[in-house]
mmCIF file with all atom_site columns, C-alpha atoms in Angstrom:
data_model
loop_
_atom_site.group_PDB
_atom_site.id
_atom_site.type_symbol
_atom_site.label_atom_id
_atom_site.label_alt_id
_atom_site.label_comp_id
_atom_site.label_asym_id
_atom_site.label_entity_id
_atom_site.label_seq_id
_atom_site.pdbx_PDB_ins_code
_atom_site.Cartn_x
_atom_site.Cartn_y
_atom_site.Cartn_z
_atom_site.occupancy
_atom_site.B_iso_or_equiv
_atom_site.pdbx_formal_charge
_atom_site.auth_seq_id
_atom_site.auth_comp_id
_atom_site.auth_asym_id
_atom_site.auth_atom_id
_atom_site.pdbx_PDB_model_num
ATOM 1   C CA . UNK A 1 1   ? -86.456 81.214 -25.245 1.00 84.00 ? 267 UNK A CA 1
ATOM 2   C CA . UNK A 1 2   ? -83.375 80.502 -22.651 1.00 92.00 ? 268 UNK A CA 1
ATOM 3   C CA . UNK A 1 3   ? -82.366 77.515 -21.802 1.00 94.00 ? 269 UNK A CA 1
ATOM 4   C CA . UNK A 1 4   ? -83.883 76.837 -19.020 1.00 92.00 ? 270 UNK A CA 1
ATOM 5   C CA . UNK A 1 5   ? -87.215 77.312 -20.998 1.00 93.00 ? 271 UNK A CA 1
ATOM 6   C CA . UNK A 1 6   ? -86.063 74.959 -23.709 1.00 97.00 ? 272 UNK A CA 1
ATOM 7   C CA . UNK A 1 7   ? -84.761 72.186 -20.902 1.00 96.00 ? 273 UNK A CA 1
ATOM 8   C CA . UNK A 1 8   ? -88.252 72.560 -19.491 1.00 93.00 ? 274 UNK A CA 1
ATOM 9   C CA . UNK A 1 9   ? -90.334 72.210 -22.445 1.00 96.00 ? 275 UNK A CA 1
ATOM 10  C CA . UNK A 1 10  ? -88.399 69.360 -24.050 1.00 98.00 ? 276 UNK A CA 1
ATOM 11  C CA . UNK A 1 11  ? -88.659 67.096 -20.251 1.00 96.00 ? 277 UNK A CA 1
ATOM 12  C CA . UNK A 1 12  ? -92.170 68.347 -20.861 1.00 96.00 ? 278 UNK A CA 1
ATOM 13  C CA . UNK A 1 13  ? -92.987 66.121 -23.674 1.00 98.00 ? 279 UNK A CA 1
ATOM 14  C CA . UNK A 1 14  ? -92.008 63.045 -21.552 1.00 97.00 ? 280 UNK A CA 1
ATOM 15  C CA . UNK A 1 15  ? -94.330 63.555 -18.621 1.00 96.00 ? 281 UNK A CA 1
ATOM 16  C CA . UNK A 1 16  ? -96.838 60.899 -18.823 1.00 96.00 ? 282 UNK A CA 1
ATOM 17  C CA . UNK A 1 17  ? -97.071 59.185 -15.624 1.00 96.00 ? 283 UNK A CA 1
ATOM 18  C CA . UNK A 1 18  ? -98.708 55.408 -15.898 1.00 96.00 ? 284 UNK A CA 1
ATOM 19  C CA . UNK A 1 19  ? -98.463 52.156 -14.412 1.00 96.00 ? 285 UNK A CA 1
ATOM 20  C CA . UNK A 1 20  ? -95.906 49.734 -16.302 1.00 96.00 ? 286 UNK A CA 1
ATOM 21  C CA . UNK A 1 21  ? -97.781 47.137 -14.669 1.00 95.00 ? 287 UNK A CA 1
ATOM 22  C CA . UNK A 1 22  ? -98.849 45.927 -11.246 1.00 94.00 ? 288 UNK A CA 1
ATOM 23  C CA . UNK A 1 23  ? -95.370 46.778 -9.800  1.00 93.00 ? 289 UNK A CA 1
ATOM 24  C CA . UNK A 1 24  ? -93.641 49.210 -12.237 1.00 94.00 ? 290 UNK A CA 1
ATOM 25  C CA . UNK A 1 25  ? -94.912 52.566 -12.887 1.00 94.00 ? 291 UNK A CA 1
ATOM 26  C CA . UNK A 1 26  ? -93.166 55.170 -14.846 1.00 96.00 ? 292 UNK A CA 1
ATOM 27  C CA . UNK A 1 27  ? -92.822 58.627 -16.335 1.00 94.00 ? 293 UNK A CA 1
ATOM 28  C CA . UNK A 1 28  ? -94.040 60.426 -12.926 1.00 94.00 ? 294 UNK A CA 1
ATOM 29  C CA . UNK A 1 29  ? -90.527 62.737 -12.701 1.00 93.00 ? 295 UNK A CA 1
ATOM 30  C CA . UNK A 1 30  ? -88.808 64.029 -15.883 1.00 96.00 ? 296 UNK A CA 1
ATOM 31  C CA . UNK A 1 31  ? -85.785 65.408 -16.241 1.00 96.00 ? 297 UNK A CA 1
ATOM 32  C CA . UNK A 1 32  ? -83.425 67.023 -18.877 1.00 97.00 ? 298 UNK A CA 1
ATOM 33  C CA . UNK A 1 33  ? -79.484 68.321 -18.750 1.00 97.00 ? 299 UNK A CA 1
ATOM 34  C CA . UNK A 1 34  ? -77.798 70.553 -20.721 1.00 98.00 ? 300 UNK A CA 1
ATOM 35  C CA . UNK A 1 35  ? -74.189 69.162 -21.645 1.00 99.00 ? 301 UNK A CA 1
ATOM 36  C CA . UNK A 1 36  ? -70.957 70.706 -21.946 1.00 98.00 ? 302 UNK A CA 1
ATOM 37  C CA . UNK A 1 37  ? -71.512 71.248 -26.043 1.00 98.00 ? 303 UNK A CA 1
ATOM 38  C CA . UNK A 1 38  ? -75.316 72.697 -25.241 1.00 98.00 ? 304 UNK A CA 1
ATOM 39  C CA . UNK A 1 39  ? -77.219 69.807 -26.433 1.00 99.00 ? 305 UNK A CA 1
ATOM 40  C CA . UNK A 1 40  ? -80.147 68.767 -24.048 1.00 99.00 ? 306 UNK A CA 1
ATOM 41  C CA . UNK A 1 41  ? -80.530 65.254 -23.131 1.00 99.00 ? 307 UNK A CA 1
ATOM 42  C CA . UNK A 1 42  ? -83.999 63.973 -20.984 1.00 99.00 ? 308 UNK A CA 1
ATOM 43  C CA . UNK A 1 43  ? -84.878 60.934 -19.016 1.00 98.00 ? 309 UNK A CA 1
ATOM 44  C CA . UNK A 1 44  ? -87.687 59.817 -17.312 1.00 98.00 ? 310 UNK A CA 1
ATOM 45  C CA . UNK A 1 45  ? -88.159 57.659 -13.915 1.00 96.00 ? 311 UNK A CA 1
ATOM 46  C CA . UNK A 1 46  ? -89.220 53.933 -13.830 1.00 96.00 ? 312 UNK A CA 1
ATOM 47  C CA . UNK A 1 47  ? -89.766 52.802 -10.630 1.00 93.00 ? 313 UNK A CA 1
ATOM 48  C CA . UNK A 1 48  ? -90.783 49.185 -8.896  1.00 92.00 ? 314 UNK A CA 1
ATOM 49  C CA . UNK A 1 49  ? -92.685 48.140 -5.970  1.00 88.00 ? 315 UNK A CA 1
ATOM 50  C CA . UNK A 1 50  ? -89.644 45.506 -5.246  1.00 82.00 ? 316 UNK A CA 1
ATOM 51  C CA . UNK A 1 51  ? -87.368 48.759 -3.278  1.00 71.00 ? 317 UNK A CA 1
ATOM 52  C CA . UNK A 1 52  ? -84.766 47.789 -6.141  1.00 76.00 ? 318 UNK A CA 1
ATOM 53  C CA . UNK A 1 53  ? -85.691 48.727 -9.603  1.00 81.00 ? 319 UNK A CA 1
ATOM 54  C CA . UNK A 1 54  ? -85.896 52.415 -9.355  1.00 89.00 ? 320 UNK A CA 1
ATOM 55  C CA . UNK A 1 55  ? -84.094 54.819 -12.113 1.00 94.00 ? 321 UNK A CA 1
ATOM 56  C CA . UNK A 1 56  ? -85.014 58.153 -11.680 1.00 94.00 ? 322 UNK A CA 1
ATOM 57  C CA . UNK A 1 57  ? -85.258 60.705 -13.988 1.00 96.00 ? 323 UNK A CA 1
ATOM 58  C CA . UNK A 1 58  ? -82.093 62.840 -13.452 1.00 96.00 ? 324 UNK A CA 1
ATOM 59  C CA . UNK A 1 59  ? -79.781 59.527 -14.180 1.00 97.00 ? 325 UNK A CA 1
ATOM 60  C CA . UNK A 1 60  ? -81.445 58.313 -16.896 1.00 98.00 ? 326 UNK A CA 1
ATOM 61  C CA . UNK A 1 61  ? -81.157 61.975 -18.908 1.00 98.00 ? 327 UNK A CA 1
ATOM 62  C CA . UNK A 1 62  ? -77.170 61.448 -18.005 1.00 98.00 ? 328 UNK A CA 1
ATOM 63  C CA . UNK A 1 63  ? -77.309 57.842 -19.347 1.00 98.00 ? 329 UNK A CA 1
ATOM 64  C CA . UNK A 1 64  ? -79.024 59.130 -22.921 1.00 98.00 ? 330 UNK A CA 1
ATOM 65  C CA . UNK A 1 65  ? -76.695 61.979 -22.980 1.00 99.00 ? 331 UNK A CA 1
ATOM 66  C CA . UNK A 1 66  ? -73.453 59.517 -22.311 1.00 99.00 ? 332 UNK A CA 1
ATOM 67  C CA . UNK A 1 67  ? -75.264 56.658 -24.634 1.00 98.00 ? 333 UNK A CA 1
ATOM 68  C CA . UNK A 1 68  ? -76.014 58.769 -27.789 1.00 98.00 ? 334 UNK A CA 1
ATOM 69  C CA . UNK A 1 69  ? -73.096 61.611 -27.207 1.00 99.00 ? 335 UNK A CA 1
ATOM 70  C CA . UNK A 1 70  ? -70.302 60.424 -25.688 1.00 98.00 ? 336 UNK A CA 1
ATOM 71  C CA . UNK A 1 71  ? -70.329 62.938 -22.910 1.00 99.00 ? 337 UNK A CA 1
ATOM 72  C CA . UNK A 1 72  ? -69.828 63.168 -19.487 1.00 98.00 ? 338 UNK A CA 1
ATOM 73  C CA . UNK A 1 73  ? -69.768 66.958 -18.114 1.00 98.00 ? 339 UNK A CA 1
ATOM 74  C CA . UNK A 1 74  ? -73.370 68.937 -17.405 1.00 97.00 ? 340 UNK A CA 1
ATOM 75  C CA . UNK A 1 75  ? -73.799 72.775 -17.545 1.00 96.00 ? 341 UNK A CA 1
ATOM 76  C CA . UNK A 1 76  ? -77.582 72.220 -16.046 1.00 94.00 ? 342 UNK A CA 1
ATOM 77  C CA . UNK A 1 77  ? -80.116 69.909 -14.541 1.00 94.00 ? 343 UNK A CA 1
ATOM 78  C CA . UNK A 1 78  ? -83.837 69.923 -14.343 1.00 92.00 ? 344 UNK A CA 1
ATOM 79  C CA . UNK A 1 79  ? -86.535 67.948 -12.713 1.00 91.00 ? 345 UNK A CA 1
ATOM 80  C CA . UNK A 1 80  ? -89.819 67.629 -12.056 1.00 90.00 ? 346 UNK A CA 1
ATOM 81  C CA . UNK A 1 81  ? -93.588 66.473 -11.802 1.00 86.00 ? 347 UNK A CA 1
ATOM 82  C CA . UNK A 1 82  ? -96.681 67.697 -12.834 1.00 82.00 ? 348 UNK A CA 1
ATOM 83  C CA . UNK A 1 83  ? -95.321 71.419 -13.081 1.00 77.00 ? 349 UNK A CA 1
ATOM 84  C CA . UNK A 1 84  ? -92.465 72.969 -13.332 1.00 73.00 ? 350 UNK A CA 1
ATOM 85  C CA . UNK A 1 85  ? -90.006 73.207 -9.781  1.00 72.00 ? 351 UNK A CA 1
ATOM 86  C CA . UNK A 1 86  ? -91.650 75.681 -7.479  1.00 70.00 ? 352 UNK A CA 1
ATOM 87  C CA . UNK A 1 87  ? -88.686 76.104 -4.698  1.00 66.00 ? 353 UNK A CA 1
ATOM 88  C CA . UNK A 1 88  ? -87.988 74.130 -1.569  1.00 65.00 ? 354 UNK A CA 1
ATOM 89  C CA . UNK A 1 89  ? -87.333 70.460 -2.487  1.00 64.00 ? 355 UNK A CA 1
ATOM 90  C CA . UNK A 1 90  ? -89.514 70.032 -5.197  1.00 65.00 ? 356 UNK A CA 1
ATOM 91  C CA . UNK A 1 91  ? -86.876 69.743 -7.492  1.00 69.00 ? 357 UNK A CA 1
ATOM 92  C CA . UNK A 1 92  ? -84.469 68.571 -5.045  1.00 75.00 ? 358 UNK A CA 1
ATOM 93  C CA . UNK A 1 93  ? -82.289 65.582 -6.812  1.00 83.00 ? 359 UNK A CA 1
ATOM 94  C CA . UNK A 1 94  ? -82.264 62.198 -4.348  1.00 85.00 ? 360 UNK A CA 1
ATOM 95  C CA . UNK A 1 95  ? -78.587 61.310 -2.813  1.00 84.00 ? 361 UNK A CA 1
ATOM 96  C CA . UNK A 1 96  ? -77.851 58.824 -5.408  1.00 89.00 ? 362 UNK A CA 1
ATOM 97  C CA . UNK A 1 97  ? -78.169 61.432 -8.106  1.00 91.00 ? 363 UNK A CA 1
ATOM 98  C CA . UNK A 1 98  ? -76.126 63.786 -6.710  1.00 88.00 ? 364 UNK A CA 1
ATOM 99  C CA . UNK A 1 99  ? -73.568 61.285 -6.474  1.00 89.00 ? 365 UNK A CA 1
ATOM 100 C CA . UNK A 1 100 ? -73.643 59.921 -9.446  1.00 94.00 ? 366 UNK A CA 1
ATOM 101 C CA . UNK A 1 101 ? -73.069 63.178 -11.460 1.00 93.00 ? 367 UNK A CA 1
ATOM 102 C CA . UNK A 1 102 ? -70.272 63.550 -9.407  1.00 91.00 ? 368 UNK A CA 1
ATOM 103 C CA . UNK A 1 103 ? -68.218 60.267 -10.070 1.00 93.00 ? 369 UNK A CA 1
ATOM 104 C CA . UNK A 1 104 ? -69.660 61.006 -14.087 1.00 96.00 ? 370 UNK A CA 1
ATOM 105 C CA . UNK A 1 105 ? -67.088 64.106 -13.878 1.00 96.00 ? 371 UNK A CA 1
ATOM 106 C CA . UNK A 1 106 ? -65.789 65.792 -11.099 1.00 92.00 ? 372 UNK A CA 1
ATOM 107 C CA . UNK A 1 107 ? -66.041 69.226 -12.753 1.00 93.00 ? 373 UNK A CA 1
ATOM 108 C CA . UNK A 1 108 ? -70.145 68.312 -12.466 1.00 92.00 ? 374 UNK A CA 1
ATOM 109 C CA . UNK A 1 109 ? -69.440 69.717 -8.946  1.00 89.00 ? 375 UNK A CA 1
ATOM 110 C CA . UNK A 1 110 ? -70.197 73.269 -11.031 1.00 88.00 ? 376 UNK A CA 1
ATOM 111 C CA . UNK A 1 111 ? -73.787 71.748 -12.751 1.00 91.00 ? 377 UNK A CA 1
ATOM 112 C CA . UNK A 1 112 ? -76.599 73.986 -11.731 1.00 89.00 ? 378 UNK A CA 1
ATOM 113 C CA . UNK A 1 113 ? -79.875 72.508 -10.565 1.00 86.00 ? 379 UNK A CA 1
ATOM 114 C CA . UNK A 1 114 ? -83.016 74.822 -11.450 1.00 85.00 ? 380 UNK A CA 1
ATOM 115 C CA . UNK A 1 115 ? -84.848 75.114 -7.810  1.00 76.00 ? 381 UNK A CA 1
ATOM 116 C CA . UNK A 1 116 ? -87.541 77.352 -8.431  1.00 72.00 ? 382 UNK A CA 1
ATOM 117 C CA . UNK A 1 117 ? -88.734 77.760 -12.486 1.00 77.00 ? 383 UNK A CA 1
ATOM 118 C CA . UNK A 1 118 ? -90.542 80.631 -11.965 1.00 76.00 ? 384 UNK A CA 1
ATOM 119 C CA . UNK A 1 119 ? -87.965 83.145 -10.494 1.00 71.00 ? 385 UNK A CA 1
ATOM 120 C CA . UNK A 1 120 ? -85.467 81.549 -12.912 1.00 64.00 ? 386 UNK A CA 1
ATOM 121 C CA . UNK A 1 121 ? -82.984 83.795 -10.785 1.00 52.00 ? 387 UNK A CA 1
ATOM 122 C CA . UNK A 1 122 ? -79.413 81.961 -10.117 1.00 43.00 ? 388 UNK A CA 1
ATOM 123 C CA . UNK A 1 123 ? -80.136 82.188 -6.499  1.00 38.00 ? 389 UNK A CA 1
ATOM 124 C CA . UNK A 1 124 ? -82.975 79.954 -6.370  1.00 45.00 ? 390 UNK A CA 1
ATOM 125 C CA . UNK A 1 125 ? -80.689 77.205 -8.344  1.00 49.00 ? 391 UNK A CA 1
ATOM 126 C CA . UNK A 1 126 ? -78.010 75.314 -6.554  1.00 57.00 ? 392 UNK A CA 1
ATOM 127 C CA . UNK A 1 127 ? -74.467 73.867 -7.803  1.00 59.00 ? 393 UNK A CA 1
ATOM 128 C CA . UNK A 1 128 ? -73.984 70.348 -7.198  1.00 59.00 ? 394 UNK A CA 1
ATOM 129 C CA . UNK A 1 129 ? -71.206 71.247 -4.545  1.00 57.00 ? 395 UNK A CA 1
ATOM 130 C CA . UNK A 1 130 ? -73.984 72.760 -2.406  1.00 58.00 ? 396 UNK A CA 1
ATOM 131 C CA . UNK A 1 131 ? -75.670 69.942 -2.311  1.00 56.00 ? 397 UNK A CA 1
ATOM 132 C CA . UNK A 1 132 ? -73.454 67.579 -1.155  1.00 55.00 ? 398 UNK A CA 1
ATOM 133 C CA . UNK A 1 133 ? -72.630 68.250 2.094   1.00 53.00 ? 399 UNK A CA 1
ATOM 134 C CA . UNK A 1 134 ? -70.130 65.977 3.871   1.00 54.00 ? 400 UNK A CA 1
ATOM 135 C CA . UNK A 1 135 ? -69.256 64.197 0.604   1.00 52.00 ? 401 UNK A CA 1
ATOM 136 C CA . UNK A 1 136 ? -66.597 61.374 0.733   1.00 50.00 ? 402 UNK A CA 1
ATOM 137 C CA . UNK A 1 137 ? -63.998 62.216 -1.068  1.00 47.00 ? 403 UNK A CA 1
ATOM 138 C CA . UNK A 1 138 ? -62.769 60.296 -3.245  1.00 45.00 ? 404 UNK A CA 1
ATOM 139 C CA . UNK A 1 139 ? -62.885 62.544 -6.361  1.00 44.00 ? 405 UNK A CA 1
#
């Protein structure tokens, strides 16, 4: 099993989408990173009807993996819905995201996002850098 398989399969076990209540629902997009030391770390979204309560998925796999390990730089990144990222932007991280793995730890401009499960083939993944065009720089 490589580790995209096992990064998969453990995000898997969160998927569980349901309403929180009347204006949270949660558990529609899972996620799960691989950090620097290998260890895989998952989150799922929670999301509000208000416009300000939303966490997704990506983030809150990098706030378990800083919370219960101390660390800040990510090898790989994978998200998703009710199957596995099929290519084009269905696994396409939100700005905020994207950002925020950055300002985590600049190297995190060389994390990998899996784009397309399937192929598992590097060129349907994409390096933070690449998807972060005209980024401010202040890293």
């Amino acid at each position: 099993m490589d580790i995209w398989e096992k990064m998969y399969k453990e995000a898997q076990k969160l998927y569980n989408p349901h309403e929180v209540s009347d204006f949270v629902y949660a558990n529609h997009v899972v996620a799960a990173v691989e950090a620097e030391d290998g260890q895989i770390f998952t989150g799922f979204c929670m999301e509000g009807t208000c416009g300000v309560f939303h966490l997704c998925a990506e983030r809150a796999a990098l706030f378990n993996m800083y919370q219960f390990s101390g660390q800040t730089k990510v090898k790989k990144v994978l998200a998703f819905r009710d199957k596995a990222p099929y290519g084009g932007s269905s696994a396409m991280p939100c700005g905020a995201c994207r950002e925020f793995l950055l300002e985590l730890n600049a190297e995190n401009k060389d994390a990998e996002f899996m784009m397309d499960y399937d192929t598992k083939k590097n060129s349907e993944s994409r390096r933070t850098n690449a998807l972060l065009v005209g980024r401010r720089t202040c890293l």
